[in-house]
Tab-separated table of C-alpha atoms in Angstrom:
chain	number	residue	atom	x	y	z
A	1	LEU	CA	0.000	0.000	0.000
A	2	HIS	CA	2.745	2.491	0.851
A	3	TRP	CA	4.245	2.256	-2.644
A	4	GLN	CA	0.790	2.748	-4.165
A	5	VAL	CA	0.332	5.849	-2.004
A	6	VAL	CA	3.734	7.289	-2.990
A	7	ILE	CA	2.987	6.691	-6.670
A	8	ALA	CA	-0.432	8.336	-6.201
A	9	LEU	CA	1.217	11.429	-4.672
A	10	LEU	CA	3.606	11.871	-7.599
A	11	ALA	CA	1.032	11.014	-10.270
A	12	GLY	CA	-1.563	13.336	-8.696
A	13	ALA	CA	0.787	16.322	-8.715
A	14	LEU	CA	1.756	15.647	-12.354
A	15	PHE	CA	-1.860	15.116	-13.463
A	16	GLY	CA	-2.988	18.337	-11.769
A	17	LYS	CA	-0.317	20.285	-13.645
A	18	LEU	CA	-0.868	18.710	-17.076
A	19	ALA	CA	-4.667	18.340	-17.030
A	20	PRO	CA	-6.112	20.872	-14.561
A	21	GLY	CA	-9.650	20.678	-15.957
A	22	ALA	CA	-9.864	16.930	-15.547
A	23	ALA	CA	-8.185	17.163	-12.139
A	24	LEU	CA	-10.827	19.600	-10.881
A	25	GLY	CA	-13.578	17.369	-12.237
A	26	MET	CA	-12.378	14.260	-10.425
A	27	GLY	CA	-11.723	16.046	-7.128
A	28	PHE	CA	-14.979	14.632	-5.731
A	29	LEU	CA	-13.260	11.237	-5.476
A	30	GLY	CA	-10.873	12.728	-2.934
A	31	ASP	CA	-13.785	14.282	-1.036
A	32	LEU	CA	-15.533	10.907	-1.026
A	33	PHE	CA	-12.428	9.239	0.425
A	34	LEU	CA	-12.210	11.891	3.174
A	35	ARG	CA	-15.911	11.508	4.006
A	36	LEU	CA	-15.492	7.746	4.321
A	37	LEU	CA	-12.590	8.248	6.722
A	38	LYS	CA	-14.451	10.867	8.765
A	39	MET	CA	-17.528	8.629	8.854
A	40	ILE	CA	-15.728	6.088	11.053
A	41	ILE	CA	-13.681	8.467	13.254
A	42	ILE	CA	-16.161	8.871	16.138
A	43	PRO	CA	-17.164	5.181	16.445
A	44	LEU	CA	-13.510	4.170	16.057
A	45	ILE	CA	-12.329	6.574	18.775
A	46	PHE	CA	-15.055	5.581	21.227
A	47	THR	CA	-14.817	1.804	20.815
A	48	SER	CA	-11.004	1.713	20.597
A	49	LEU	CA	-10.539	3.873	23.703
A	50	VAL	CA	-13.069	1.904	25.763
A	51	SER	CA	-11.611	-1.402	24.571
A	52	GLY	CA	-8.033	-0.232	25.126
A	53	ILE	CA	-8.682	1.009	28.667
A	54	ALA	CA	-10.603	-2.160	29.526
A	55	SER	CA	-7.681	-4.259	28.277
A	56	LEU	CA	-5.248	-2.320	30.516
A	57	GLY	CA	-7.107	-3.705	33.514
A	58	ASP	CA	-7.256	-0.911	36.087
A	59	ALA	CA	-7.177	2.851	36.548
A	60	ARG	CA	-3.599	2.733	37.856
A	61	SER	CA	-2.309	1.334	34.539
A	62	VAL	CA	-4.280	3.970	32.616
A	63	GLY	CA	-2.828	6.672	34.870
A	64	ARG	CA	0.751	5.566	34.221
A	65	ILE	CA	0.270	5.601	30.464
A	66	GLY	CA	-1.604	8.928	30.712
A	67	VAL	CA	1.243	10.643	32.563
A	68	ARG	CA	3.864	9.316	30.138
A	69	THR	CA	1.727	10.327	27.162
A	70	THR	CA	1.223	13.864	28.480
A	71	ILE	CA	4.951	14.347	29.134
A	72	TYR	CA	5.821	12.999	25.687
A	73	TYR	CA	3.275	15.235	23.930
A	74	MET	CA	4.500	18.357	25.740
A	75	MET	CA	8.122	17.486	24.937
A	76	THR	CA	7.664	16.815	21.210
A	77	THR	CA	5.454	19.862	20.651
A	78	THR	CA	7.899	22.154	22.461
A	79	LEU	CA	10.822	20.774	20.428
A	80	ALA	CA	8.888	21.279	17.175
A	81	ILE	CA	8.060	24.911	17.984
A	82	ALA	CA	11.627	25.609	19.115
A	83	VAL	CA	12.931	24.322	15.774
A	84	GLY	CA	10.443	26.509	13.898
A	85	LEU	CA	11.330	29.643	15.886
A	86	THR	CA	15.057	29.037	15.380
A	87	LEU	CA	14.695	28.680	11.619
A	88	VAL	CA	12.380	31.681	11.201
A	89	ASN	CA	14.910	33.866	13.068
A	90	LEU	CA	17.781	32.564	10.937
A	91	LEU	CA	16.076	32.616	7.504
A	92	ARG	CA	13.728	35.601	8.139
A	93	PRO	CA	11.246	34.700	5.355
A	94	GLY	CA	8.957	37.695	6.032
A	95	ARG	CA	11.535	40.344	5.144
A	96	GLY	CA	11.391	39.613	1.417
A	97	LEU	CA	7.620	40.016	1.091
A	98	ASP	CA	6.495	43.370	-0.393
A	99	LEU	CA	3.501	43.713	1.903
A	100	GLY	CA	5.695	44.698	4.837
A	101	ILE	CA	6.836	47.825	2.977
A	102	SER	CA	3.618	48.932	1.283
A	103	ALA	CA	0.889	48.251	3.831
A	104	GLU	CA	-0.207	49.105	7.321
A	105	LEU	CA	-1.281	46.515	9.862
A	106	PRO	CA	-4.785	45.310	8.852
A	107	GLU	CA	-7.701	46.752	10.792
A	108	GLY	CA	-9.666	44.517	13.096
A	109	PHE	CA	-6.691	42.769	14.672
A	110	SER	CA	-7.728	41.699	18.160
A	111	THR	CA	-6.723	39.112	20.710
A	112	ALA	CA	-8.765	35.925	20.796
A	113	THR	CA	-8.197	34.111	24.055
A	114	GLN	CA	-9.743	31.113	25.750
A	115	SER	CA	-9.371	30.765	29.497
A	116	LEU	CA	-8.439	27.472	31.143
A	117	PRO	CA	-11.910	27.083	32.738
A	118	GLU	CA	-13.529	27.556	29.306
A	119	PHE	CA	-11.212	24.951	27.785
A	120	LEU	CA	-11.987	22.444	30.560
A	121	LEU	CA	-15.728	23.042	30.189
A	122	ARG	CA	-15.525	22.307	26.445
A	123	MET	CA	-13.828	18.995	27.185
A	124	VAL	CA	-16.859	17.729	29.122
A	125	PRO	CA	-19.919	17.279	26.880
A	126	ASP	CA	-23.324	18.332	28.186
A	127	ASN	CA	-24.830	16.024	25.546
A	128	ILE	CA	-22.612	13.184	24.360
A	129	VAL	CA	-24.950	12.258	21.497
A	130	ALA	CA	-24.853	15.836	20.207
A	131	ALA	CA	-21.040	15.900	20.562
A	132	MET	CA	-20.762	12.685	18.537
A	133	ALA	CA	-23.159	13.986	15.885
A	134	ALA	CA	-21.137	17.215	15.600
A	135	GLY	CA	-17.854	15.291	15.327
A	136	GLU	CA	-16.374	16.972	18.425
A	137	VAL	CA	-13.459	14.667	19.137
A	138	LEU	CA	-12.183	15.924	22.501
A	139	PRO	CA	-15.507	15.556	24.406
A	140	VAL	CA	-15.924	12.073	22.913
A	141	ILE	CA	-12.424	11.151	24.101
A	142	VAL	CA	-13.201	12.360	27.637
A	143	PHE	CA	-16.483	10.415	27.742
A	144	ALA	CA	-14.842	7.272	26.341
A	145	ILE	CA	-12.017	7.442	28.925
A	146	LEU	CA	-14.518	7.838	31.777
A	147	PHE	CA	-16.687	5.037	30.364
A	148	GLY	CA	-13.684	2.714	30.071
A	149	LEU	CA	-12.347	3.564	33.528
A	150	PHE	CA	-15.637	2.830	35.260
A	151	LEU	CA	-16.056	-0.309	33.174
A	152	THR	CA	-12.833	-1.639	34.708
A	153	ARG	CA	-14.184	-1.018	38.227
A	154	LEU	CA	-17.228	-3.254	37.791
A	155	ASN	CA	-17.700	-7.013	37.582
A	156	GLY	CA	-20.503	-9.345	36.589
A	157	PRO	CA	-22.257	-10.756	33.528
A	158	ASN	CA	-23.694	-7.382	32.477
A	159	VAL	CA	-20.229	-5.803	32.427
A	160	ASP	CA	-18.866	-8.748	30.430
A	161	ALA	CA	-21.714	-8.298	27.965
A	162	VAL	CA	-20.874	-4.596	27.528
A	163	GLU	CA	-17.207	-5.443	26.893
A	164	ARG	CA	-18.176	-8.070	24.305
A	165	VAL	CA	-20.477	-5.608	22.528
A	166	VAL	CA	-17.717	-2.955	22.418
A	167	GLU	CA	-15.197	-5.527	21.150
A	168	GLY	CA	-17.650	-6.704	18.487
A	169	ILE	CA	-18.363	-3.179	17.247
A	170	LEU	CA	-14.641	-2.385	17.225
A	171	GLU	CA	-13.938	-5.494	15.160
A	172	VAL	CA	-16.540	-4.450	12.566
A	173	ILE	CA	-15.211	-0.852	12.499
A	174	GLN	CA	-11.626	-2.081	12.023
A	175	THR	CA	-12.704	-4.327	9.137
A	176	LEU	CA	-14.532	-1.381	7.563
A	177	THR	CA	-11.407	0.741	8.094
A	178	LEU	CA	-9.293	-1.782	6.190
A	179	ALA	CA	-11.721	-1.650	3.256
A	180	ILE	CA	-11.659	2.179	3.184
A	181	VAL	CA	-7.865	2.293	3.502
A	182	ARG	CA	-7.520	0.239	0.317
A	183	LEU	CA	-9.053	3.238	-1.489
A	184	ALA	CA	-6.278	5.541	-0.221
A	185	PRO	CA	-4.260	5.655	-3.496
A	186	VAL	CA	-7.337	6.774	-5.486
A	187	GLY	CA	-8.377	9.347	-2.888
A	188	ILE	CA	-4.875	10.760	-2.484
A	189	PHE	CA	-4.388	10.984	-6.264
A	190	ALA	CA	-7.639	12.963	-6.664
A	191	LEU	CA	-6.976	15.275	-3.689
A	192	LEU	CA	-3.466	16.248	-4.736
A	193	ALA	CA	-4.347	16.625	-8.420
A	194	ARG	CA	-7.169	19.041	-7.571
A	195	GLU	CA	-5.005	21.115	-5.199
A	196	VAL	CA	-2.255	21.504	-7.807
A	197	ALA	CA	-4.865	22.430	-10.439
A	198	ARG	CA	-6.404	25.033	-8.110
A	199	SER	CA	-3.291	26.721	-6.762
A	200	GLY	CA	-0.781	26.325	-9.561
A	201	PHE	CA	2.831	27.146	-8.820
A	202	ASP	CA	2.887	30.997	-8.969
A	203	VAL	CA	1.840	31.475	-5.346
A	204	ILE	CA	4.393	28.862	-4.289
A	205	ILE	CA	7.179	30.856	-5.960
A	206	ALA	CA	6.087	34.115	-4.262
A	207	LEU	CA	5.980	32.500	-0.825
A	208	GLY	CA	9.000	30.284	-1.471
A	209	PRO	CA	11.103	31.474	1.516
A	210	TYR	CA	8.158	30.973	3.869
A	211	PHE	CA	7.449	27.463	2.510
A	212	LEU	CA	11.144	26.668	2.740
A	213	THR	CA	11.243	27.698	6.404
A	214	VAL	CA	8.155	25.673	7.353
A	215	GLY	CA	9.291	22.710	5.260
A	216	ALA	CA	12.777	22.763	6.759
A	217	GLY	CA	11.311	22.869	10.268
A	218	LEU	CA	8.987	19.957	9.541
A	219	ALA	CA	11.860	18.009	7.967
A	220	VAL	CA	14.098	18.528	11.013
A	221	HIS	CA	11.301	17.456	13.341
A	222	ALA	CA	10.294	14.425	11.252
A	223	LEU	CA	13.754	13.249	10.178
A	224	VAL	CA	15.908	14.221	13.166
A	225	THR	CA	13.932	14.945	16.363
A	226	LEU	CA	11.343	12.153	16.250
A	227	PRO	CA	13.746	9.430	14.978
A	228	LEU	CA	16.180	10.313	17.791
A	229	ILE	CA	13.384	10.018	20.360
A	230	LEU	CA	12.300	6.728	18.810
A	231	LEU	CA	15.865	5.403	18.889
A	232	LEU	CA	16.797	6.607	22.382
A	233	LEU	CA	13.509	6.118	24.240
A	234	GLY	CA	11.700	3.503	22.151
A	235	ARG	CA	14.751	1.406	21.229
A	236	ARG	CA	13.371	1.010	17.696
A	237	ASN	CA	15.156	1.326	14.356
A	238	PRO	CA	13.780	4.559	12.800
A	239	LEU	CA	14.186	3.350	9.192
A	240	HIS	CA	12.441	0.053	9.854
A	241	PHE	CA	9.682	1.760	11.837
A	242	GLY	CA	9.303	4.437	9.140
A	243	ARG	CA	8.596	1.810	6.483
A	244	LYS	CA	5.889	0.308	8.692
A	245	VAL	CA	4.008	3.603	9.142
A	246	LEU	CA	4.646	5.157	5.721
A	247	PRO	CA	1.026	4.718	4.477
A	248	ALA	CA	-0.248	6.745	7.443
A	249	VAL	CA	2.402	9.450	6.945
A	250	ALA	CA	1.650	9.752	3.223
A	251	THR	CA	-2.098	9.933	3.877
A	252	ALA	CA	-1.574	12.637	6.510
A	253	PHE	CA	0.566	14.592	4.031
A	254	SER	CA	-2.059	14.478	1.291
A	255	THR	CA	-5.167	15.049	3.431
A	256	ALA	CA	-3.586	17.521	5.921
A	257	SER	CA	-5.798	16.003	8.614
A	258	SER	CA	-4.638	14.164	11.725
A	259	SER	CA	-8.185	13.056	12.499
A	260	ALA	CA	-8.895	11.758	9.005
A	261	THR	CA	-5.644	9.777	9.118
A	262	LEU	CA	-6.403	8.274	12.546
A	263	PRO	CA	-7.948	5.013	11.255
A	264	LEU	CA	-4.880	4.313	9.119
A	265	SER	CA	-2.511	5.382	11.924
A	266	MET	CA	-4.072	2.833	14.271
A	267	GLU	CA	-3.948	0.158	11.597
A	268	CYS	CA	-0.245	0.751	10.890
A	269	ALA	CA	0.645	0.970	14.597
A	270	GLU	CA	-1.083	-2.245	15.622
A	271	ARG	CA	-0.709	-4.513	12.593
A	272	GLU	CA	2.559	-3.306	11.088
A	273	ALA	CA	4.618	-1.692	13.866
A	274	GLY	CA	3.582	-4.126	16.604
A	275	ILE	CA	2.354	-1.509	19.089
A	276	PRO	CA	0.185	-3.106	21.824
A	277	LYS	CA	-3.508	-2.466	21.233
A	278	GLY	CA	-4.050	-1.103	24.745
A	279	VAL	CA	-1.386	1.550	24.159
A	280	SER	CA	-2.275	2.569	20.599
A	281	SER	CA	-6.011	2.721	21.384
A	282	PHE	CA	-5.317	5.222	24.167
A	283	VAL	CA	-2.405	7.262	22.799
A	284	LEU	CA	-3.285	7.725	19.110
A	285	PRO	CA	-6.848	9.152	19.356
A	286	LEU	CA	-5.626	11.579	22.007
A	287	GLY	CA	-2.549	12.515	19.953
A	288	ALA	CA	-4.559	13.152	16.792
A	289	THR	CA	-6.453	15.792	18.751
A	290	ILE	CA	-3.912	17.553	20.986
A	291	ASN	CA	-0.433	16.564	19.738
A	292	MET	CA	-0.258	18.177	16.307
A	293	ASP	CA	3.440	19.110	16.305
A	294	GLY	CA	3.440	20.224	12.678
A	295	THR	CA	0.530	22.583	13.254
A	296	ALA	CA	2.201	24.094	16.320
A	297	LEU	CA	5.455	24.602	14.386
A	298	TYR	CA	3.579	26.173	11.462
A	299	GLU	CA	1.665	28.554	13.758
A	300	ALA	CA	4.876	29.814	15.360
A	301	VAL	CA	6.614	30.289	11.994
A	302	ALA	CA	3.536	32.028	10.541
A	303	ALA	CA	3.279	34.441	13.502
A	304	LEU	CA	6.920	35.520	13.236
A	305	THR	CA	6.807	35.679	9.425
A	306	ILE	CA	3.822	38.045	9.549
A	307	ALA	CA	5.608	40.150	12.184
A	308	GLN	CA	8.700	40.361	9.947
A	309	MET	CA	6.502	41.170	6.947
A	310	TYR	CA	5.103	44.245	8.727
A	311	GLY	CA	8.429	45.183	10.286
A	312	VAL	CA	7.305	44.370	13.845
A	313	GLY	CA	10.182	43.120	15.977
A	314	LEU	CA	9.448	40.468	18.575
A	315	SER	CA	11.730	40.176	21.593
A	316	LEU	CA	12.823	36.856	23.089
A	317	PRO	CA	10.143	36.969	25.852
A	318	GLN	CA	7.496	37.721	23.210
A	319	GLN	CA	8.699	34.769	21.128
A	320	ALA	CA	8.548	32.608	24.249
A	321	LEU	CA	4.901	33.657	24.543
A	322	VAL	CA	4.372	32.560	20.921
A	323	LEU	CA	5.837	29.170	21.862
A	324	LEU	CA	3.546	28.800	24.875
A	325	THR	CA	0.503	29.881	22.866
A	326	ALA	CA	1.208	27.468	20.039
């Protein structure tokens, strides 16, 4: 599958350039692939989290994995942002853009903040059915974790029946996921072809330094930072592991969606990379929601690039605030 996905990436970019009209016309195939993936996200997250927590056995085991996961997520995100800030200060991509010379700061700029109490309130759904219907991942994760934790505290035939039902639904969802994943090459081909046909290459040339900075930061994080962590902490060969998860990485690249890639990420982790189901079922749905290192890096680079573009200097403490915000 990973070779099919790589070929689809290259062929999609070429097709979008050579036949833009046809590429725009077949873009609905990419949308269909994304809708199929999104269709199974909520049931996959709920059943996999409940099943994974139940398989861990008790709340103490869940707590240990939760603490390690939180520390790891904070560490990788901070490293990603630090790399982005370093590169944007070295390469200064915003200085070459004309807008910084010819324009004032746009009107309507205002701070948009969310307090910690507001964030915590949003994590707890007042209506779990409504949260599932709206595709709100974080409240579903919180409900699934609570459901799984209290499931481990109970015994009896009714509890066993609930566990069997969850396992049965998860098995069906995973089989459906496999069927959808086989369509990845077609979906990725259509998505990338349409994007190339829409955007062309002129805007890429104009924003080349900015793209180069973001791309270099992502490359350092993906090819240096994460492999080193995998080697030193996970005791795994990065090249061997990379081949196992390549389909998920390529799908994430083409869809630009952590959530849409989640079904394939779980499939690669469990079946190919040999990650225990109890770990992957807990860590991956949570990570797809709150551990988007690439997004955090991009936000930091974008903020400083815009500041450079308008000639606004940001001191080291202000850049530290950008890091914390991202």
